[in-house]
């Protein structure tokens, strides 16, 4: 016979076969229907939209990105957790002694509008399994646990998700966790207790969860480990609801104590307690259906003189618990919405940023691919140009700007010239004396020998050639690295394009470096000519002479004070010649080094920055000609493509979630 009984009084009726004695009175039925109508209005207006909202977020997959409001069930081993969940969900779950629940089991209960629907879906790891009958659930969960936590007694933090859509379930998401074990038995790892506690804590400390603490009536509530753990993460109990089970197993005469607990008089929790009676082992052995068990439960509380008031207070029975949980969940959802919105906004902007870094993907059509490649190459060229003119784009910058490094090397070159100039000044007199002794002819003192002057100058300037080439090499390295950074930035995720850029950069580096080197060599050959404009030379010579007359050894003295370690030999008799010659040498050397201080950076800058950048861009543009290779060049790194896809999905669902939330307010 089909009988209506109120499992979730205001939510829905569970239709069950039960003995004739269980037929409710007509008044019961009417009351039940009236309650249902009242609740229905409230449900449609307030509750349903709220649950729908979270449902829709979950459907979008937002639960992958952040914690959505949920209810977590914890308790000591065999306290009755699975029994409560079974009663709420209408499906049998694995049970037995020891650790039966070895992975967190998420039960997403969705109330279906259509009366005869039952759809289940089990998701774990990469598996997704459609279930069509409640009887399949138990075995499949066992199998899933073996996959996730291994066959045996270990536990795993990986979630197994069971979604049930049925007209007989309340709208709830509950997570069943392994029971708290005090001591390891058999082959269990010695620290199994701690492992389980860590797992439980990771769930119950989330502000988004309501913690259901299941405590059997026949144990001392004060010693319950689960309650202690819940109190640690939620001291006032604003997120904790106590569920007392097994009221039928209480010692006769101690029922009053149980009632006190439910009335929140023993261990106070802000949310208080509920009491339920589930199927005992005997009832399971007798194959009592879950619906029959609900009916038995109602009669148990109705007929019990101590517990009856709890039923009247809506603090007893599974249907009342289902109602309460739905209401709690709704209230909790409303409370967490502002935080949830904020979190979604933050995640969304972080995702958008990450996507920007990933770059846009390669398009599908040949025409779009060509446009994409041209854009990539012209952006690359633009960035190279900016970099070579000292305005590198911010995103390409590593620690230090390339141009700053190059300028630093140019300054080092100038410093080197200055250093060498002072060294030269320091040894100049000795040199002049050496040459005077060897080559001076019939000239009187004070007439300088032009040959001596030219020889010394040439010898001195040629010494600068090697350092100039070393500067060139250092700068080439810097620029090559910077160009490769630009390529890595522009061709991120396109390994073949990057490889082409690398090969061309390397080839051009060699080519440009050798051309610049030849140019530097020519420059030093030109310096052999020994030339300066008369007017410039004349001016500088006069200045040099006046300084040398004021304090003839100033440069040398300052050198000594800098501890450069030169020894100055005693002044010879032909002082006049030496004075004259050093003034000329200093003048010319100054002019020549001033010229080189600019000329070497100009040559390097031209070949290594300007021309290298232009040529690299032109060479890369040649790729456009190779039409049949475009797919090859635009072949994406699998990782990047996957990451972009994942980020795009996340961005999309978060944007939709944000949209849902803003419409809800
Ligand atoms: P869990 O380890 O916390 O999931 O506990 P279970 O739900 O597996 O329950 C442990 C045992 O207690 C099972 O044999 C259940 O049948 C039994 N049990 C659970 N709730 C009740 C109840 O309200 N009354 C009685 N008599 N037995 C119950
Ligand atoms: Mg269990």
XYZ file of C-alpha atoms and ligand atoms in Angstrom:
694
model
C 0.000 0.000 0.000
C 1.269 3.466 -0.774
C 1.265 5.801 2.135
C 2.341 9.429 2.386
C 4.605 10.266 5.251
C 6.422 13.458 5.855
C 10.173 12.906 5.663
C 11.121 16.425 5.011
C 7.903 17.807 6.380
C 7.655 20.912 4.374
C 9.833 19.929 1.495
C 8.452 16.734 0.143
C 6.608 13.540 0.914
C 8.372 10.222 0.902
C 6.096 7.516 -0.414
C 6.760 4.202 1.214
C 5.355 0.750 1.719
C 4.699 0.213 5.378
C 2.546 -1.972 7.614
C -1.145 -1.182 7.976
C -0.620 -0.133 11.597
C 1.499 2.779 10.367
C -1.381 4.458 8.497
C -1.492 8.053 9.683
C -4.796 9.556 10.667
C -6.678 11.840 8.255
C -5.793 14.774 10.543
C -2.113 13.884 10.295
C -2.337 13.926 6.534
C -4.174 17.253 6.411
C -1.708 18.817 8.833
C 1.116 17.539 6.782
C -0.377 18.965 3.582
C -1.039 22.376 5.156
C 2.485 22.563 6.438
C 3.697 21.623 3.034
C 1.743 24.426 1.351
C 2.989 26.995 3.857
C 6.511 25.887 3.467
C 6.190 25.634 -0.272
C 5.583 29.378 -0.601
C 8.528 30.233 1.587
C 10.589 27.648 -0.193
C 9.857 29.006 -3.643
C 10.525 32.579 -2.553
C 13.577 32.295 -0.372
C 15.101 28.894 0.029
C 15.055 27.568 -3.493
C 16.749 30.625 -5.076
C 19.493 30.474 -2.492
C 20.186 26.805 -2.991
C 19.804 27.265 -6.738
C 22.432 29.970 -6.595
C 24.998 27.758 -4.908
C 23.892 24.876 -7.126
C 24.439 27.011 -10.186
C 27.878 28.015 -8.922
C 28.667 24.398 -8.317
C 27.348 23.511 -11.758
C 29.684 26.121 -13.223
C 32.466 24.272 -11.425
C 33.314 27.168 -9.126
C 33.842 24.647 -6.333
C 37.111 23.846 -8.112
C 38.248 27.417 -7.477
C 36.956 28.144 -3.999
C 35.093 26.550 -1.119
C 31.356 26.767 -1.441
C 29.131 26.556 1.616
C 28.783 22.908 2.626
C 27.989 20.687 5.555
C 30.682 18.370 6.879
C 29.847 15.329 8.959
C 32.338 14.256 11.592
C 32.266 11.821 14.488
C 34.109 9.042 16.239
C 34.148 5.632 14.572
C 30.744 3.919 14.570
C 29.008 6.981 15.979
C 26.402 6.688 13.215
C 27.630 9.205 10.595
C 26.982 7.029 7.595
C 23.614 6.008 9.016
C 22.554 9.667 9.254
C 23.750 10.329 5.709
C 21.970 7.250 4.449
C 18.769 8.369 6.047
C 19.109 11.842 4.528
C 20.088 10.661 1.073
C 18.036 7.509 0.818
C 20.951 5.423 -0.408
C 22.916 2.755 1.414
C 26.533 3.591 2.046
C 29.390 1.211 2.855
C 29.354 0.185 6.472
C 31.137 -2.240 8.727
C 33.585 -2.205 11.599
C 36.875 -0.289 11.542
C 37.527 2.526 9.089
C 34.883 2.227 6.449
C 34.894 5.750 5.113
C 38.485 6.130 3.918
C 38.168 9.186 1.669
C 36.130 12.337 2.090
C 32.804 11.525 0.460
C 30.937 14.502 -0.880
C 27.234 13.893 -1.260
C 25.549 16.457 -3.422
C 21.872 15.934 -2.896
C 19.644 17.647 -5.394
C 15.936 17.590 -5.096
C 14.432 16.792 -8.480
C 11.171 18.425 -9.537
C 10.119 15.358 -11.487
C 8.669 12.766 -9.072
C 10.150 9.556 -10.431
C 13.693 10.556 -11.115
C 16.700 8.918 -9.540
C 20.043 9.803 -11.026
C 23.404 9.247 -9.463
C 26.869 10.224 -10.521
C 30.088 9.177 -8.850
C 33.195 11.211 -9.595
C 36.705 10.475 -8.364
C 40.160 11.068 -9.828
C 39.608 11.033 -13.570
C 36.613 8.691 -13.357
C 33.032 9.670 -13.778
C 30.378 7.029 -13.363
C 26.663 7.362 -14.009
C 24.477 5.382 -11.630
C 20.871 4.531 -12.290
C 19.893 2.728 -9.121
C 20.515 3.484 -5.418
C 21.609 -0.108 -4.869
C 24.712 0.439 -7.024
C 26.055 3.158 -4.757
C 27.513 1.083 -1.952
C 29.738 -1.153 -4.103
C 30.852 1.669 -6.360
C 31.945 3.773 -3.392
C 33.949 0.848 -2.037
C 35.597 0.424 -5.437
C 36.291 4.158 -5.674
C 37.877 4.158 -2.213
C 40.145 1.295 -3.236
C 41.296 3.327 -6.203
C 41.833 6.509 -4.230
C 43.167 5.204 -0.909
C 44.477 1.805 -2.062
C 43.080 -1.547 -1.070
C 43.588 -1.899 2.632
C 43.111 0.405 5.523
C 44.835 3.620 4.446
C 43.050 6.902 4.010
C 43.241 9.580 1.329
C 42.556 13.309 1.173
C 41.175 12.947 -2.372
C 37.487 13.634 -2.579
C 34.972 11.127 -3.903
C 31.904 12.941 -5.085
C 28.476 11.375 -5.194
C 25.719 13.384 -6.777
C 22.167 12.227 -6.279
C 19.218 13.765 -8.009
C 15.907 12.551 -6.713
C 12.589 13.872 -5.554
C 13.213 12.147 -2.218
C 16.282 14.064 -1.131
C 16.623 17.504 0.392
C 18.803 20.090 -1.336
C 22.002 19.658 0.551
C 25.671 19.076 0.123
C 27.155 16.958 2.837
C 30.669 15.645 3.200
C 31.235 12.407 5.084
C 34.697 12.061 6.594
C 36.551 9.058 8.030
C 35.657 8.407 11.659
C 38.133 9.383 14.341
C 40.125 6.296 15.308
C 41.961 6.301 18.596
C 44.340 3.389 18.110
C 45.730 1.730 15.010
C 44.692 -1.888 14.591
C 46.114 -4.674 12.438
C 48.075 -3.412 9.449
C 46.955 0.187 9.870
C 49.725 2.795 9.830
C 50.703 3.662 13.418
C 49.773 7.317 12.936
C 46.365 6.608 11.396
C 44.640 8.554 14.175
C 46.694 11.678 13.471
C 46.241 11.308 9.714
C 42.481 11.196 10.111
C 42.493 14.162 12.471
C 44.537 16.214 10.017
C 42.107 15.351 7.247
C 39.106 16.286 9.369
C 40.686 19.562 10.501
C 41.409 20.563 6.917
C 37.658 20.479 6.288
C 36.133 21.747 9.512
C 38.339 24.803 9.825
C 36.933 26.309 6.600
C 34.604 29.162 7.391
C 32.293 27.999 4.596
C 31.347 24.757 6.319
C 28.795 23.874 8.915
C 30.159 21.082 11.061
C 27.771 18.312 11.976
C 29.164 16.453 14.950
C 27.650 13.031 15.333
C 27.668 11.718 18.918
C 25.981 8.503 20.074
C 23.651 8.935 23.058
C 25.198 5.932 24.785
C 28.651 7.465 25.267
C 29.819 10.285 27.514
C 29.499 13.401 25.367
C 32.261 15.161 27.313
C 34.819 12.597 26.103
C 33.822 12.783 22.437
C 36.886 13.565 20.354
C 34.874 14.897 17.400
C 33.137 17.495 19.540
C 36.481 18.601 20.973
C 37.881 19.036 17.481
C 34.872 21.037 16.333
C 35.163 23.268 19.403
C 38.808 23.938 18.621
C 38.023 25.412 15.206
C 34.720 26.984 16.232
C 34.819 27.724 19.978
C 31.396 29.390 20.219
C 29.728 26.703 18.143
C 28.219 29.102 15.617
C 29.091 26.669 12.814
C 28.646 23.480 14.823
C 25.471 21.431 15.126
C 25.433 18.391 17.390
C 23.585 15.252 16.198
C 22.777 12.642 18.797
C 22.299 9.108 17.474
C 21.256 5.731 18.887
C 18.706 7.060 21.396
C 17.231 3.529 21.478
C 20.454 2.138 22.943
C 20.516 4.393 26.011
C 20.500 2.737 29.419
C 16.982 2.775 30.798
C 16.708 5.611 33.302
C 19.387 7.825 31.738
C 17.105 9.336 29.052
C 16.884 12.547 31.082
C 20.608 13.151 30.542
C 20.135 12.781 26.786
C 17.243 15.255 26.813
C 19.448 17.729 28.733
C 22.127 17.461 26.057
C 19.607 18.080 23.272
C 18.244 21.055 25.216
C 21.810 22.473 25.112
C 22.264 22.249 28.883
C 25.422 20.119 28.984
C 27.966 21.135 26.304
C 26.625 24.373 24.912
C 26.677 24.993 21.173
C 25.229 28.114 19.575
C 23.414 26.017 17.011
C 22.391 23.422 19.575
C 21.554 19.753 18.982
C 19.229 17.429 17.111
C 18.491 13.789 17.888
C 17.797 11.013 15.371
C 17.297 7.278 15.378
C 18.653 5.355 12.426
C 18.651 1.711 11.473
C 20.386 -0.526 13.988
C 22.306 -3.571 12.907
C 19.350 -5.844 13.548
C 17.084 -3.682 11.369
C 19.639 -3.803 8.585
C 19.881 -7.552 8.908
C 16.089 -7.664 8.708
C 16.360 -5.616 5.479
C 14.285 -2.763 6.801
C 14.106 -0.151 4.044
C 15.259 3.374 4.711
C 11.733 4.648 4.288
C 10.419 2.129 6.786
C 13.171 3.212 9.136
C 11.964 6.812 8.872
C 8.488 5.694 9.811
C 9.862 3.631 12.734
C 11.849 6.616 13.905
C 8.796 8.878 13.966
C 6.849 6.313 15.984
C 9.823 5.823 18.338
C 9.898 9.492 19.287
C 6.111 9.831 19.389
C 5.794 6.901 21.734
C 8.677 7.857 24.041
C 7.562 9.852 27.010
C 10.982 11.524 27.571
C 11.754 12.195 23.902
C 8.275 13.188 22.711
C 8.780 16.904 23.678
C 11.915 16.962 21.526
C 9.822 15.883 18.553
C 7.333 18.647 19.294
C 10.268 21.112 19.443
C 11.370 19.902 15.977
C 14.624 18.700 17.486
C 14.119 15.025 16.679
C 13.877 12.769 13.609
C 15.674 12.667 10.293
C 12.983 14.690 8.424
C 13.323 17.497 10.977
C 17.100 17.289 10.642
C 16.802 17.526 6.841
C 14.661 20.629 7.248
C 16.956 22.154 9.776
C 20.011 21.450 7.657
C 18.466 22.984 4.572
C 17.501 26.055 6.594
C 20.952 26.208 8.165
C 22.603 25.845 4.814
C 20.474 28.622 3.349
C 21.230 30.942 6.279
C 24.870 30.047 5.964
C 24.853 30.724 2.240
C 23.328 34.161 2.781
C 25.911 34.897 5.436
C 28.840 33.807 3.275
C 27.706 35.525 0.074
C 29.569 38.831 0.543
C 32.822 36.994 1.249
C 32.131 34.635 -1.648
C 31.575 37.563 -4.014
C 34.821 39.157 -2.899
C 36.694 35.909 -3.331
C 35.268 35.409 -6.814
C 36.292 38.930 -7.803
C 39.831 38.371 -6.557
C 40.144 35.009 -8.293
C 38.726 36.476 -11.479
C 41.243 39.272 -11.649
C 44.111 36.884 -10.824
C 42.931 34.548 -13.588
C 42.673 37.389 -16.099
C 46.214 38.425 -15.269
C 47.487 34.873 -15.685
C 45.710 34.630 -19.025
C 47.365 37.798 -20.233
C 50.737 36.272 -19.429
C 49.758 33.115 -21.348
C 48.987 35.174 -24.434
C 46.149 34.636 -26.887
C 45.970 31.284 -28.615
C 46.697 30.405 -32.243
C 43.617 30.849 -34.462
C 42.217 28.091 -36.679
C 41.923 29.379 -40.240
C 44.872 29.806 -42.620
C 44.121 33.497 -43.079
C 43.854 34.157 -39.341
C 47.015 32.194 -38.732
C 48.881 34.384 -41.198
C 47.527 37.547 -39.559
C 48.482 36.134 -36.174
C 52.034 35.370 -37.323
C 52.454 38.798 -38.912
C 51.239 40.423 -35.699
C 53.609 38.306 -33.612
C 56.547 39.221 -35.841
C 55.739 42.900 -36.044
C 55.287 43.091 -32.254
C 58.649 41.407 -31.959
C 60.187 43.957 -34.337
C 58.581 46.820 -32.441
C 59.923 45.513 -29.143
C 63.401 45.075 -30.647
C 63.333 48.641 -31.929
C 62.186 49.980 -28.568
C 64.885 48.001 -26.823
C 67.652 49.139 -29.144
C 66.634 52.753 -28.679
C 66.540 52.411 -24.908
C 62.764 52.163 -24.373
C 62.279 48.486 -23.773
C 58.733 47.364 -22.988
C 58.272 46.818 -19.248
C 57.169 43.195 -19.539
C 60.427 42.158 -21.215
C 62.594 43.626 -18.504
C 64.363 41.091 -16.413
C 66.412 42.548 -13.560
C 68.110 45.430 -15.308
C 67.296 47.211 -18.542
C 69.475 46.168 -21.457
C 70.232 49.744 -22.432
C 71.387 50.524 -18.887
C 73.796 47.602 -19.037
C 75.119 48.728 -22.412
C 75.560 52.301 -21.218
C 77.416 50.956 -18.222
C 79.847 49.166 -20.548
C 80.303 52.395 -22.544
C 81.133 54.191 -19.312
C 83.591 51.433 -18.430
C 85.258 52.027 -21.784
C 85.603 55.741 -21.022
C 86.973 54.929 -17.545
C 89.467 52.606 -19.136
C 90.629 55.348 -21.509
C 91.074 57.732 -18.560
C 92.957 55.162 -16.555
C 95.288 54.409 -19.439
C 95.766 58.149 -20.056
C 97.043 58.673 -16.515
C 99.232 55.598 -16.745
C 100.643 57.026 -19.956
C 101.267 60.405 -18.333
C 103.111 58.577 -15.588
C 105.568 56.839 -17.892
C 105.676 59.545 -20.549
C 108.882 61.240 -19.347
C 110.808 57.989 -19.246
C 109.578 57.129 -22.685
C 110.539 60.501 -24.090
C 113.963 60.264 -22.502
C 114.446 56.817 -23.970
C 113.621 58.064 -27.454
C 115.601 61.256 -27.022
C 118.676 59.257 -26.174
C 118.217 56.891 -29.066
C 116.990 59.120 -31.862
C 117.755 62.789 -31.157
C 119.892 64.259 -33.844
C 121.398 67.677 -34.097
C 118.385 69.557 -32.754
C 118.888 71.937 -29.834
C 116.869 71.243 -26.645
C 113.286 72.401 -26.931
C 112.884 71.320 -30.581
C 110.922 68.201 -30.548
C 111.469 65.372 -32.900
C 108.188 64.720 -34.797
C 109.113 61.101 -35.479
C 109.561 60.456 -31.761
C 106.210 62.082 -31.077
C 104.425 60.037 -33.758
C 106.011 56.751 -32.701
C 105.057 57.198 -29.076
C 101.509 58.251 -29.965
C 100.946 55.322 -32.307
C 102.359 52.830 -29.828
C 100.108 54.160 -27.154
C 96.905 54.218 -29.177
C 97.252 50.736 -30.603
C 97.163 49.429 -27.032
C 93.504 50.505 -26.875
C 92.404 48.210 -29.681
C 92.079 45.022 -27.656
C 90.064 46.612 -24.815
C 87.764 48.153 -27.454
C 87.124 44.693 -28.941
C 86.554 43.264 -25.477
C 83.953 45.954 -24.859
C 82.316 45.006 -28.136
C 82.133 41.338 -27.096
C 80.657 42.119 -23.701
C 77.995 44.310 -25.257
C 77.182 41.742 -27.917
C 76.471 39.215 -25.167
C 74.237 41.663 -23.320
C 72.280 42.558 -26.444
C 71.987 38.964 -27.629
C 70.560 37.950 -24.223
C 68.161 40.876 -24.266
C 66.970 40.042 -27.790
C 66.390 36.450 -26.735
C 64.367 37.706 -23.772
C 62.237 39.751 -26.138
C 61.792 36.689 -28.341
C 60.845 34.562 -25.334
C 58.301 37.204 -24.371
C 56.826 37.587 -27.856
C 56.921 33.932 -28.833
C 55.914 32.489 -25.471
C 54.357 29.076 -25.893
C 55.448 28.834 -29.559
C 58.620 26.735 -29.311
C 59.301 26.496 -33.051
C 59.047 30.225 -33.562
C 61.286 30.712 -30.576
C 63.792 28.232 -32.019
C 63.838 30.144 -35.320
C 64.418 33.380 -33.460
C 67.244 31.787 -31.478
C 69.013 30.463 -34.573
C 68.712 33.795 -36.378
C 69.806 35.758 -33.331
C 72.861 33.572 -32.950
C 73.807 33.775 -36.658
C 73.309 37.517 -36.760
C 75.221 37.976 -33.529
C 78.294 36.395 -35.126
C 77.846 38.394 -38.308
C 77.291 41.736 -36.568
C 80.061 41.176 -34.073
C 82.596 40.408 -36.779
C 81.515 43.432 -38.839
C 81.785 45.677 -35.804
C 85.189 44.183 -35.016
C 86.404 44.921 -38.547
C 85.077 48.452 -38.207
C 86.922 48.908 -34.922
C 90.112 47.617 -36.503
C 89.681 50.130 -39.324
C 89.108 52.846 -36.768
C 92.421 52.005 -35.087
C 94.157 51.910 -38.466
C 92.723 55.357 -39.146
C 94.112 56.507 -35.800
C 97.555 55.675 -37.192
C 97.220 58.686 -39.458
C 97.735 60.995 -36.430
C 95.546 63.959 -37.214
C 93.734 66.784 -35.525
C 92.287 70.065 -36.768
C 94.946 72.786 -36.348
C 92.641 75.078 -34.409
C 91.609 72.343 -31.961
C 95.170 71.137 -31.513
C 96.518 74.634 -31.080
C 93.982 75.494 -28.398
C 94.569 72.327 -26.427
C 98.336 72.606 -26.694
C 98.340 76.119 -25.265
C 96.212 74.904 -22.393
C 98.453 71.902 -21.768
C 101.541 74.069 -21.746
C 100.096 76.560 -19.287
C 99.098 73.765 -16.915
C 102.487 72.132 -17.223
C 104.207 75.434 -16.419
C 102.014 76.038 -13.349
C 102.910 72.778 -11.737
C 104.816 70.635 -14.080
C 104.201 67.340 -12.370
C 100.613 67.700 -11.331
C 99.249 64.728 -13.166
C 102.036 62.550 -11.992
C 101.686 63.763 -8.433
C 97.996 63.084 -8.428
C 98.761 59.663 -9.767
C 101.177 59.039 -6.965
C 98.579 60.070 -4.476
C 96.233 57.565 -6.096
C 98.905 54.969 -5.348
C 99.233 53.848 -8.915
C 102.790 52.939 -8.101
C 104.835 54.727 -10.766
C 108.361 55.853 -10.047
C 109.463 59.116 -11.507
C 113.052 59.287 -12.435
C 115.142 62.343 -11.684
C 114.865 65.220 -14.111
C 117.408 65.131 -16.912
C 119.325 68.127 -18.196
C 117.285 68.523 -21.376
C 114.246 69.592 -19.389
C 113.015 71.921 -22.127
C 112.629 69.151 -24.693
C 110.810 66.937 -22.265
C 108.430 69.718 -21.308
C 107.693 70.453 -24.922
C 107.268 66.823 -25.879
C 105.008 65.871 -22.965
C 102.775 68.845 -23.712
C 102.389 67.629 -27.291
C 101.875 64.032 -26.314
C 99.307 64.913 -23.679
C 97.466 67.145 -26.112
C 97.299 64.672 -28.894
C 96.558 61.720 -26.665
C 93.682 63.648 -25.097
C 92.244 64.447 -28.511
C 92.628 60.861 -29.730
C 91.060 59.299 -26.626
C 88.193 61.777 -26.677
C 87.566 60.724 -30.252
C 87.717 57.026 -29.352
C 85.554 57.506 -26.262
C 82.718 58.381 -28.650
C 83.717 56.485 -31.755
C 83.907 52.991 -30.221
C 80.402 53.226 -28.640
C 79.076 54.649 -31.902
C 80.408 51.708 -33.898
C 79.192 49.166 -31.341
C 75.822 50.880 -30.987
C 75.316 50.957 -34.718
C 76.250 47.338 -35.467
C 75.136 45.646 -32.270
C 72.038 47.564 -31.283
C 70.585 49.262 -34.351
C 71.578 47.074 -37.262
C 71.316 43.818 -35.316
C 67.724 44.657 -34.282
C 66.678 45.702 -37.774
C 68.267 42.696 -39.445
C 66.794 40.274 -36.907
C 63.349 41.693 -37.517
C 63.782 41.470 -41.297
C 65.053 37.892 -41.057
C 62.126 36.884 -38.875
C 59.710 38.519 -41.319
C 61.060 36.144 -43.991
C 59.167 33.385 -42.186
C 55.955 34.772 -43.653
C 57.217 33.690 -47.086
C 57.339 30.077 -45.958
C 53.580 29.619 -46.192
C 53.672 25.832 -45.933
C 55.622 26.072 -42.677
C 53.185 28.336 -40.865
C 51.538 25.508 -38.949
C 54.953 24.341 -37.903
C 55.989 27.788 -36.705
C 52.731 28.310 -34.862
C 52.766 24.916 -33.217
C 51.920 25.594 -29.579
C 53.510 24.101 -26.520
C 50.977 21.629 -25.165
C 51.372 22.961 -21.626
C 50.576 26.522 -22.606
C 47.595 25.524 -24.719
C 46.248 23.424 -21.838
C 46.922 26.108 -19.288
C 45.201 28.759 -21.408
C 42.228 26.478 -21.888
C 42.030 25.817 -18.168
C 42.365 29.527 -17.378
C 39.778 30.508 -19.985
C 37.332 27.999 -18.513
C 38.010 29.301 -15.052
C 37.654 32.889 -16.175
C 34.390 32.079 -17.867
C 32.874 30.246 -14.932
C 34.019 32.872 -12.440
C 32.583 35.636 -14.613
C 29.314 33.732 -14.845
C 29.384 33.058 -11.114
C 29.930 36.752 -10.521
C 27.017 37.490 -12.806
C 24.782 35.030 -10.928
C 25.785 36.579 -7.630
C 25.192 40.134 -8.724
C 21.741 39.206 -10.034
C 20.942 37.524 -6.716
C 21.492 40.643 -4.605
P 29.922 5.508 11.321
O 31.132 4.676 11.497
O 29.972 6.720 12.177
O 29.608 5.830 9.919
O 28.711 4.685 11.908
P 27.642 3.828 11.139
O 26.627 4.687 10.544
O 28.294 2.830 10.286
O 26.954 3.133 12.388
C 27.617 2.236 13.237
C 26.638 1.223 13.753
O 25.666 1.859 14.539
C 25.896 0.519 12.632
O 25.791 -0.810 12.915
C 24.547 1.169 12.651
O 23.530 0.283 12.255
C 24.379 1.507 14.101
N 23.505 2.635 14.314
C 23.611 3.856 13.785
N 22.626 4.652 14.240
C 21.882 3.906 15.069
C 20.718 4.179 15.863
O 20.168 5.287 15.885
N 20.254 3.148 16.614
C 20.851 1.941 16.622
N 20.321 1.000 17.381
N 21.934 1.662 15.904
C 22.431 2.613 15.147
Mg 30.875 5.639 8.131
